Coordinates of C-alpha atoms and ligand atoms in Angstrom, one line a residue:
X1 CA 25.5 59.1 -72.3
X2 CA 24.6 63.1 -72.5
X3 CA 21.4 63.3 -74.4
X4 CA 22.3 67.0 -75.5
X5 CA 24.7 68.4 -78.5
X6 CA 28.0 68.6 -77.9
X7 CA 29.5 72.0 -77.6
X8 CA 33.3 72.7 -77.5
X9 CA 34.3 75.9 -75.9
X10 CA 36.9 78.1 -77.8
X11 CA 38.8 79.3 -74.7
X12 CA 40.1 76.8 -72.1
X13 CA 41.8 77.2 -68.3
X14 CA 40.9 74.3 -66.9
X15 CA 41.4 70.5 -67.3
X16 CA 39.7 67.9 -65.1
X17 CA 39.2 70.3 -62.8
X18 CA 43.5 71.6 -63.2
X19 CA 45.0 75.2 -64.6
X20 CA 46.3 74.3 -67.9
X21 CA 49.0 76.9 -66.7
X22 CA 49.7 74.2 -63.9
X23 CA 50.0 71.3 -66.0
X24 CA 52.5 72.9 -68.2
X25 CA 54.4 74.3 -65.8
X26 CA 54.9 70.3 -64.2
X27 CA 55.0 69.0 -67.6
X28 CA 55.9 71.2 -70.4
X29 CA 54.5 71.1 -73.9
X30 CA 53.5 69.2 -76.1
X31 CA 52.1 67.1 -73.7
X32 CA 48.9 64.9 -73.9
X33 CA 46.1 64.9 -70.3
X34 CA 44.4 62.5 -69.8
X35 CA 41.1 62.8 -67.3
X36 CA 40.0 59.4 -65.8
X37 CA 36.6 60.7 -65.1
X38 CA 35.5 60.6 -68.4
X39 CA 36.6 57.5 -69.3
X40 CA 35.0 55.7 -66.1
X41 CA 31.3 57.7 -67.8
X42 CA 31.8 56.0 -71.3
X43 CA 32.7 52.6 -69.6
X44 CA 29.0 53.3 -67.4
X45 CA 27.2 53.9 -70.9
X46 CA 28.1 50.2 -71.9
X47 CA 26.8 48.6 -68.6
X48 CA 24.4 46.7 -70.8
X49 CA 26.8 44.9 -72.6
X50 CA 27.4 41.5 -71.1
X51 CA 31.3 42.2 -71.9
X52 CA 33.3 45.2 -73.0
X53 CA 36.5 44.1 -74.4
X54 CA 38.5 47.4 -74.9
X55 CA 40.4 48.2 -78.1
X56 CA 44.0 49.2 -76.8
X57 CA 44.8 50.5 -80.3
X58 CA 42.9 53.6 -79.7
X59 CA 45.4 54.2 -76.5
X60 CA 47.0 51.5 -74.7
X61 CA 49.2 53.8 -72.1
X62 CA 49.6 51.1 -69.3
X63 CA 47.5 53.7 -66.8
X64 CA 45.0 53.8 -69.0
X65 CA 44.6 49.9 -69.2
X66 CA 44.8 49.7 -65.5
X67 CA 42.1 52.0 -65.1
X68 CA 40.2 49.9 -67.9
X69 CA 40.9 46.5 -66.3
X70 CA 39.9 48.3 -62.4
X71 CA 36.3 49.1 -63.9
X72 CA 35.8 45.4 -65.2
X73 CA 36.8 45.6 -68.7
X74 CA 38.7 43.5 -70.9
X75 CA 40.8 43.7 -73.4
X76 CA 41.7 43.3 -77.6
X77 CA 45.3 43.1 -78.8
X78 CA 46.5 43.0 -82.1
X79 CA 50.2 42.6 -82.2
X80 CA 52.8 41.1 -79.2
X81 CA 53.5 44.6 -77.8
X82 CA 49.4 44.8 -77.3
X83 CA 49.4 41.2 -75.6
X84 CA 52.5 42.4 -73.0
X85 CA 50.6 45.3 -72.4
X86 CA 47.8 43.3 -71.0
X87 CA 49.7 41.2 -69.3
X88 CA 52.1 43.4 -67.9
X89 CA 48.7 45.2 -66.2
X90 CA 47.5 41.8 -64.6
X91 CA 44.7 41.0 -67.2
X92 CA 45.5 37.3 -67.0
X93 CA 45.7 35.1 -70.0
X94 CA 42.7 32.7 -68.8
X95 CA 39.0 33.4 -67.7
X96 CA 35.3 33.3 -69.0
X97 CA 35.2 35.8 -70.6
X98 CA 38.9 35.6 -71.9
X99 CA 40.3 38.3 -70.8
X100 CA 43.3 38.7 -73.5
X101 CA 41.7 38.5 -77.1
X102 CA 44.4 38.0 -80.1
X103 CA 42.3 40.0 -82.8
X104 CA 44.3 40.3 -85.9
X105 CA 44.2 39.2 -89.7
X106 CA 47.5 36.9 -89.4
X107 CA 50.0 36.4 -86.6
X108 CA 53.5 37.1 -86.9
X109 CA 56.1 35.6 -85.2
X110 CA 56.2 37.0 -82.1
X111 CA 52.4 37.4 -81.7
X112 CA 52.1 33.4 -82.5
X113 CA 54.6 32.8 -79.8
X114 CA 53.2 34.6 -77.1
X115 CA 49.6 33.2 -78.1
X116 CA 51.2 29.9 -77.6
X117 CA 52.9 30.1 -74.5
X118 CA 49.9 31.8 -72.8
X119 CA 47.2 29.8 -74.3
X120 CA 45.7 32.8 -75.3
X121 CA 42.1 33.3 -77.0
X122 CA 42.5 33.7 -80.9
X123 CA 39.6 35.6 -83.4
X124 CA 41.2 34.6 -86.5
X125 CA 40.8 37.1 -89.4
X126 CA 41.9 34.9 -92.1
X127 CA 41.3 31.2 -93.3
X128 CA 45.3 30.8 -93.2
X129 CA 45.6 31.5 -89.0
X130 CA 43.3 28.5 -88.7
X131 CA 45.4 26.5 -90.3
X132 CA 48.3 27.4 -88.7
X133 CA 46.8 27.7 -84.8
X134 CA 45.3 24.4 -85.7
X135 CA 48.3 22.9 -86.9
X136 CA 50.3 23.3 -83.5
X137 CA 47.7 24.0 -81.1
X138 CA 44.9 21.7 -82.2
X139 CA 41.6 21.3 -79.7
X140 CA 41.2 24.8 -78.9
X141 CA 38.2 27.1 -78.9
X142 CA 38.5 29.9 -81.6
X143 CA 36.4 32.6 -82.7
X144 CA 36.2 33.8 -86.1
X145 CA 35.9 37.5 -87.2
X146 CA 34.0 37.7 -90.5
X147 CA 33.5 40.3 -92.9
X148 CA 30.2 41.3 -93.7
X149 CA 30.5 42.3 -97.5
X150 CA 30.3 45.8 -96.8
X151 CA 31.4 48.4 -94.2
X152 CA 31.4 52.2 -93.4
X153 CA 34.4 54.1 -91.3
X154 CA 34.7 58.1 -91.0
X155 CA 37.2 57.8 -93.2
X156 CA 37.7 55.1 -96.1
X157 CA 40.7 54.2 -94.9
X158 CA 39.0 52.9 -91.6
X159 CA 36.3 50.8 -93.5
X160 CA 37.2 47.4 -92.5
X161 CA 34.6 46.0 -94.6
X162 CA 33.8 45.2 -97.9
X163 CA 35.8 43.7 -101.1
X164 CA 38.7 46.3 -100.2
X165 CA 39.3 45.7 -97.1
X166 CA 41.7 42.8 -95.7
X167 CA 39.8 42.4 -92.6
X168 CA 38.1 39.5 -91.4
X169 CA 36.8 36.4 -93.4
X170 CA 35.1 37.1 -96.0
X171 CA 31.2 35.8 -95.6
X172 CA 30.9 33.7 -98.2
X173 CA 34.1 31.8 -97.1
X174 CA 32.8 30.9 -93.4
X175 CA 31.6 27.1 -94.5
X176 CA 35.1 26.6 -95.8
X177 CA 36.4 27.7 -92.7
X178 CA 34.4 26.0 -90.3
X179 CA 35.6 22.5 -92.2
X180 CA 39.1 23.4 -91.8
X181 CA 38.7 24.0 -87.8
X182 CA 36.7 20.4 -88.0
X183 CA 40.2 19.3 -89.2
X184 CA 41.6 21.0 -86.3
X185 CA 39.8 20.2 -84.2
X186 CA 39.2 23.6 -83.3
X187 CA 35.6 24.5 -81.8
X188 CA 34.0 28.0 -83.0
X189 CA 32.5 29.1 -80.5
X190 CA 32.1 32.7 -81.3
X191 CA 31.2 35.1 -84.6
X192 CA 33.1 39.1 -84.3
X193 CA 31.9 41.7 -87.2
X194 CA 33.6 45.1 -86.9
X195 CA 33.0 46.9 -89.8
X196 CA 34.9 50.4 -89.3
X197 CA 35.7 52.8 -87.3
X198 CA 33.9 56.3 -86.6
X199 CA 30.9 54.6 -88.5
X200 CA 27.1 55.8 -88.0
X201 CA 24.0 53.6 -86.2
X202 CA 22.4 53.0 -89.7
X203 CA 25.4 50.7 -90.9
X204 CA 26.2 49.4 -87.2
X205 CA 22.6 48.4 -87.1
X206 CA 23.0 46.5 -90.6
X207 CA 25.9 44.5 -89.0
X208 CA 23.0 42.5 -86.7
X209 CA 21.6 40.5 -89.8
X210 CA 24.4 39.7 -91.4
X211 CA 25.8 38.8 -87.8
X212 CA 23.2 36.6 -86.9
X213 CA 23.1 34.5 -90.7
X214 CA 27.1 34.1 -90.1
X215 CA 26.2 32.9 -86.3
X216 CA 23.1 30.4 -87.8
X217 CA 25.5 29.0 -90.3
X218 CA 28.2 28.0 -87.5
X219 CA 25.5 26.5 -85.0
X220 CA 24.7 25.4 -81.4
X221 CA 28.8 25.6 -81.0
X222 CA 28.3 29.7 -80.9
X223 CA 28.0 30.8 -77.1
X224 CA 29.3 34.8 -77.5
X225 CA 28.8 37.4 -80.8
X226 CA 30.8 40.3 -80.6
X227 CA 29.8 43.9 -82.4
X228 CA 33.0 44.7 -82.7
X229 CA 34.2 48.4 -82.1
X230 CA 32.7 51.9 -84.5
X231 CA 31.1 53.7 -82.2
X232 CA 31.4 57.1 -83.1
X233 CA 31.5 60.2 -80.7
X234 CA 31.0 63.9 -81.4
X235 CA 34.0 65.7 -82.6
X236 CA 31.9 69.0 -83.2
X237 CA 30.4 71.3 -81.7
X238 CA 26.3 70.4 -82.5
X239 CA 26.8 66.5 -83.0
X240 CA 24.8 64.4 -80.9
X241 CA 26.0 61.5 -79.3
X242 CA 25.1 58.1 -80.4
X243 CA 22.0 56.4 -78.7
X244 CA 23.9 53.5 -77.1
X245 CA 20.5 52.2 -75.6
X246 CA 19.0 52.4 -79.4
X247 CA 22.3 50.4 -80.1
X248 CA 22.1 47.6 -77.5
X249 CA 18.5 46.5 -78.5
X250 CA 19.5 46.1 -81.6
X251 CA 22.1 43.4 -80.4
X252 CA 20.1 42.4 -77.6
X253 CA 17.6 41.1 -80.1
X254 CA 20.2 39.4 -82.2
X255 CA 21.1 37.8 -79.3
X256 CA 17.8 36.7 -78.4
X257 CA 16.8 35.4 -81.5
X258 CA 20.1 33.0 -81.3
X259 CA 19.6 31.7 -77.9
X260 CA 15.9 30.5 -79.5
X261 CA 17.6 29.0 -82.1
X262 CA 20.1 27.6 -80.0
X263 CA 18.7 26.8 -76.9
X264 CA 21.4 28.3 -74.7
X265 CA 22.8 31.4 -73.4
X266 CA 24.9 33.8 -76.1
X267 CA 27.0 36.6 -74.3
X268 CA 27.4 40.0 -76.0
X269 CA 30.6 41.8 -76.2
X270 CA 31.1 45.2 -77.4
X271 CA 34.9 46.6 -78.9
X272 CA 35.1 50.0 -78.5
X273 CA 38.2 51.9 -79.0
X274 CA 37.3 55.6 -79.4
X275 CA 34.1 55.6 -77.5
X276 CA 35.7 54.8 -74.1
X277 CA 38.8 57.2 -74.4
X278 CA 38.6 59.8 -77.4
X279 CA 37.1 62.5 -75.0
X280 CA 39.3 62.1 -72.1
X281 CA 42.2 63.1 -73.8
X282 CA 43.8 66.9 -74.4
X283 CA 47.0 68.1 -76.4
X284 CA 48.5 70.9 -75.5
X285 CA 50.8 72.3 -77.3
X286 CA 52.6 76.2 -77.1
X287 CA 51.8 78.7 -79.7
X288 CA 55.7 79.5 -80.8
X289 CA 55.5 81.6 -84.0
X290 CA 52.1 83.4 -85.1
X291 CA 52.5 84.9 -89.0
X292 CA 50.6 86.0 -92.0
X293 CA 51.0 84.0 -95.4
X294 CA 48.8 86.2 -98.0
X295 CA 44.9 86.1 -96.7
X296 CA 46.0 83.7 -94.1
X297 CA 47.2 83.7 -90.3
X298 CA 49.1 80.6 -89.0
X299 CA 49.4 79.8 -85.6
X300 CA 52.3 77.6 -85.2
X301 CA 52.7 75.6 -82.6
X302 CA 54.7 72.7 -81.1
X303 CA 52.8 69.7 -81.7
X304 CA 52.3 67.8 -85.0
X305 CA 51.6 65.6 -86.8
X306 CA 54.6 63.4 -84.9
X307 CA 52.0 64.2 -81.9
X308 CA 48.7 63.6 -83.7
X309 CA 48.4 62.2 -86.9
X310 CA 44.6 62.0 -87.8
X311 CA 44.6 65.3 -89.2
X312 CA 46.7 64.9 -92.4
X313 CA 46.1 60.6 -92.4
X314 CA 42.0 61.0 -92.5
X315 CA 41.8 65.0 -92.6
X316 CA 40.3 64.8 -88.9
X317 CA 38.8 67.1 -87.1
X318 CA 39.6 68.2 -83.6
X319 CA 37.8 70.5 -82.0
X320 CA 40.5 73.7 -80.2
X321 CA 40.8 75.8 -77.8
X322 CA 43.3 78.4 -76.4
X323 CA 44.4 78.4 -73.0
X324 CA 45.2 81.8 -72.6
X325 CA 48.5 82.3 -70.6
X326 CA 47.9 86.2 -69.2
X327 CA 44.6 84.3 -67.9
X328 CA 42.9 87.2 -70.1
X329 CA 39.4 85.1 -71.4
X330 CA 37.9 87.9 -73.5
X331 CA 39.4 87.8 -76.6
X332 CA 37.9 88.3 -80.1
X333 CA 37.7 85.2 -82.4
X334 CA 39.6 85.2 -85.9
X335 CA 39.5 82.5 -88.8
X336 CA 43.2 81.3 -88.3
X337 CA 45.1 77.9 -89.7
X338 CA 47.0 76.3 -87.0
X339 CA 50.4 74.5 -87.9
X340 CA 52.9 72.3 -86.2
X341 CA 56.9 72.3 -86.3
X342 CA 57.7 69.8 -89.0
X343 CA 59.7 70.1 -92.0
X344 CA 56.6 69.2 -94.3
X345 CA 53.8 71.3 -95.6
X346 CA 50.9 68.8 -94.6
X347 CA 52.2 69.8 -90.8
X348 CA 48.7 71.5 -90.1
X349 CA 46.1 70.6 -87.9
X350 CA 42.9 72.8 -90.0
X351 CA 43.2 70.6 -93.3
X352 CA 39.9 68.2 -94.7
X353 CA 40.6 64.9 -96.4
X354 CA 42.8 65.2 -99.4
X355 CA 45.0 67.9 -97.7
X356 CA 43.3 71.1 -98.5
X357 CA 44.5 73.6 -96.0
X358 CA 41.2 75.1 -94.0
X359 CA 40.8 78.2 -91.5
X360 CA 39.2 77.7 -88.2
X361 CA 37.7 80.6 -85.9
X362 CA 39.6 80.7 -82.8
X363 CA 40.5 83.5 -80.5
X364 CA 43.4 85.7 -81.0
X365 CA 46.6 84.5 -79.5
X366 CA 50.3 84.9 -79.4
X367 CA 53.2 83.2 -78.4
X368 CA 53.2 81.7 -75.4
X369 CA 49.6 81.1 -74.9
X370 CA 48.6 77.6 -75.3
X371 CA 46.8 75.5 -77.5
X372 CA 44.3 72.5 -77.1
X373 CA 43.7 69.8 -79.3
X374 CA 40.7 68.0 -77.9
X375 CA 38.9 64.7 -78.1
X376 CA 42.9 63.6 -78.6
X377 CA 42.6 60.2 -76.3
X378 CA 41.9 57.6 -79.0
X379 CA 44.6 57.5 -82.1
X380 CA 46.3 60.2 -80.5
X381 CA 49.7 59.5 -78.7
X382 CA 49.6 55.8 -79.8
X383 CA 50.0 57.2 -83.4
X384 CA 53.0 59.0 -82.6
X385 CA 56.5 59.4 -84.7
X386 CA 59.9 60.4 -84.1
X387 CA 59.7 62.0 -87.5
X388 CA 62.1 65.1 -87.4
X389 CA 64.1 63.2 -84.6
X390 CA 60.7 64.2 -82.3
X391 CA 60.6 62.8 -78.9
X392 CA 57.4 61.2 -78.1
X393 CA 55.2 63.6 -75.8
X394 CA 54.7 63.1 -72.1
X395 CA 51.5 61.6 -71.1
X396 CA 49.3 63.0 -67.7
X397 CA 46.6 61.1 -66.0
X398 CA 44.5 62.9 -64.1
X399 CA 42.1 61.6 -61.4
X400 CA 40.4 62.7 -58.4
X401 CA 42.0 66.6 -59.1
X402 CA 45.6 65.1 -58.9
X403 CA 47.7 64.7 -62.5
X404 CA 50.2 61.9 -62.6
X405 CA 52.7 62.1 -65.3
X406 CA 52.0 58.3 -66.9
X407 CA 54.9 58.3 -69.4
X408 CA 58.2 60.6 -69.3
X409 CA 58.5 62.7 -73.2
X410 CA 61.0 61.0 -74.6
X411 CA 64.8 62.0 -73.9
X412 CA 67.3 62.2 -76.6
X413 CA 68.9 58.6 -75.8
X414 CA 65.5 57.8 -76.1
X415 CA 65.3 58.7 -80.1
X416 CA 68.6 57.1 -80.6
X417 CA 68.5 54.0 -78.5
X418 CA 69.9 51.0 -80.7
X419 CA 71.1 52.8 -83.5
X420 CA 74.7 51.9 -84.1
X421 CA 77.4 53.4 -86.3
X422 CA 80.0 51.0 -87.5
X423 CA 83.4 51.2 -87.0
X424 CA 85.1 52.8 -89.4
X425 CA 87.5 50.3 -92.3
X426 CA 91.3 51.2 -91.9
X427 CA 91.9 53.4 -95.0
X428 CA 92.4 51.4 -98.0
Ligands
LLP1 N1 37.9 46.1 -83.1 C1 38.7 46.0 -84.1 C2 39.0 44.6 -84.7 C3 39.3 47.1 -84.7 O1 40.1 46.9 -85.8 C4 39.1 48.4 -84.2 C5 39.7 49.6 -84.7 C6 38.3 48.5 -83.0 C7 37.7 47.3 -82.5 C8 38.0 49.8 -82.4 O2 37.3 50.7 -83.2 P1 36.8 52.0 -82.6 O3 35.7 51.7 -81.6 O4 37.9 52.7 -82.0 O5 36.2 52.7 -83.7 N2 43.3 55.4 -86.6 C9 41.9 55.5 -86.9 C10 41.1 54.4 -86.4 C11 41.5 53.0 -86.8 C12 40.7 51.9 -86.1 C13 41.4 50.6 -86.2 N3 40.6 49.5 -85.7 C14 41.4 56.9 -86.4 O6 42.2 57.7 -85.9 O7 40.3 57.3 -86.6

């Protein structure tokens, strides 16, 4: 973990060590660049963690699992698609630590199914999964994921605790629900809090109490706690990053204090989503039309919010860049707002929570220089659309200086693949 402030540089050539001018010459724009080495550095920052148990949500390109799974993590899934992924990378179904962990509020059909066939670790997020695991799979070891009473996101949309939230078990319900696993015969053999995502070390440190009165209340049957995902990372220029050491003493005492109680070994996972891959990852996208409205200047450019949605679902922040293309660096700064292609006014990349439209200082440009999104790799691509008949945008990995294209941009029989028109009735 860098122990300085972040800084974010306002003019960009270079990616993982490549031209931006190459990489959109092999791969065109909008297109999203991933660089390996920085996600190998986050995964290093966690070593003290018994397990990291990455959350694919935050971007679950098949490369990027490899990679994951090569540097001894495992893995989260919330839906089918999530458990295939795994699977179809080689994370097996089985193992100590389980590799594959169904984390999700209820299953649906296909999700139970696959859980079934492969036997697969469940973290049940509400009472009625433990009835219905139990009911067909009786015997097995489950985990439950509880929520703490309160929580804290970047956004309020990604607390995931508290009385408005639908995550987890509520607290005060965890008695009731270690009965019904009794009647299943289901042993609880581990207690998972995550309480939001982008959240600060005051309320992730708040989570170790409440974690360890949940894991007293279950008993000697606990052998693994989990603190779930949150970690935030700098997204401007003067954050600091989080002190991950600070962090893990917190659980490591937690942890302690249960193995006392317990008298036997408790592991310690950690879930992190955006901390392992938020900074690896770049969209670039080509500055197409550059125009004055009033006071203000757009910059227009091919990406949107079909390419990365955070800014008008949370009113994110990304820090930018330009890449220029005449490879002319010295360029004077201006307050511009930068906008995508879509039919739809909240198509803008400079708004705050709310939608109110914001300027950013960034260097002059025109068409045809580039533009770069950054700290793009978690919710990025994965929270893609084919709004405005959009093709999804290529994805790049690069690693040791080379860049290998790790998903095609979607073709046009791509966007249209399964829709149907019916044949048409003889006249009447
Ligand atoms: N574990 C569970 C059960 C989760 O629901 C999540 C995130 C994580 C771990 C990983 O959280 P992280 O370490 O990435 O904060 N789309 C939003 C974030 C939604 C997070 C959903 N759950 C965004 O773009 O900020």
């Amino acid at each position: 973990m860098p122990d300085s402030k972040c800084s974010f540089p306002s003019i960009r050539t270079e990616i993982a060590g490549l031209p931006i001018s190459q990489l959109v010459a092999c791969y065109e724009t909008p297109v999203y660049v991933y660089d390996a080495a920085a996600i190998e550095q986050r995964i290093e920052d966690l070593q003290a963690f018994d397990v990291i148990r990455y959350a694919q949500k935050a971007n679950s390109n098949l490369a990027i699992l490899d990679l994951i799974r090569r540097r001894g993590c495992v893995v989260d899934a919330v839906s089918a698609g999530e458990i295939e992924r795994a699977l179809a990378v080689g994370f097996s179904p089985h193992g100590d630590p389980p590799p594959i962990v169904y984390t999700a509020d209820i299953f649906d059909q296909e999700s139970f199914e696959l859980v079934l066939k492969h036997d697969l670790h469940v973290n049940c997020g509400s009472p009625d999964m433990i009835d219905q695991l139990g009911q067909v799979a009786p015997g097995r070891n489950i985990t439950l994921r509880i929520n703490p009473g309160f929580g804290h996101g970047h956004s309020q949309k990604t607390n995931t605790g508290g009385q408005q939230s639908k995550h987890g078990i509520w607290h005060e319900q965890l008695p009731d629900c270690l009965l019904r696993a009794d009647r299943h015969g289901l042993g609880v053999t581990g207690i998972h809090m995550h309480i939001g995502s982008g959240t600060d070390l005051e309320h992730l440190a708040q989570v170790c109490g409440a974690l360890q009165q949940a894991a007293g209340t279950v008993g000697r049957t606990i052998t693994s706690i989990s603190a779930g995902g949150g970690l935030p990372v700098p997204y401007r220029s003067g954050e600091e990053y989080v002190p991950v050491d600070a962090y893990f003493n917190f659980w490591d005492q937690t942890r302690k204090l249960l193995e006392q109680q317990f008298g036997h070994a408790v592991s310690l996972e950690i879930e992190p989503g955006r901390y392992l891959v938020a900074e690896c990852g770049y969209l670039i996208a080509e500055i197409r039309a550059v125009k004055r409205m009033g006071d203000n200047m757009f910059y227009l450019v091919d990406a949107g919010f079909n390419n990365l949605a955070r800014p008008i679902l949370y009113g994110a922040y990304h820090p930018m860049s330009i890449a220029p293309a005449d490879g002319n660096t010295k360029r004077e700064e201006i307050e511009v707002v930068v906008g995508g292609p879509l039919c739809e006014s909240g198509d803008i990349f400079t708004q705050e929570e709310g939608g109110f439209v914001c300027r950013r200082r960034l260097p002059i440009a025109g068409v045809g220089d580039y533009l770069v999104l950054e700290v793009a790799g978690a919710y990025g691509f994965v929270m893609g659309s084919n709004y405005n008949s959009k093709p999804l945008a290529a994805e790049v990995l690069v690693r040791d200086g080379q860049a290998h294209l790790v998903r095609s941009r979607q073709t046009f029989e791509d966007l249209i693949r399964g829709e149907r028109i019916p044949s048409s009735r003889p006249a009447p």
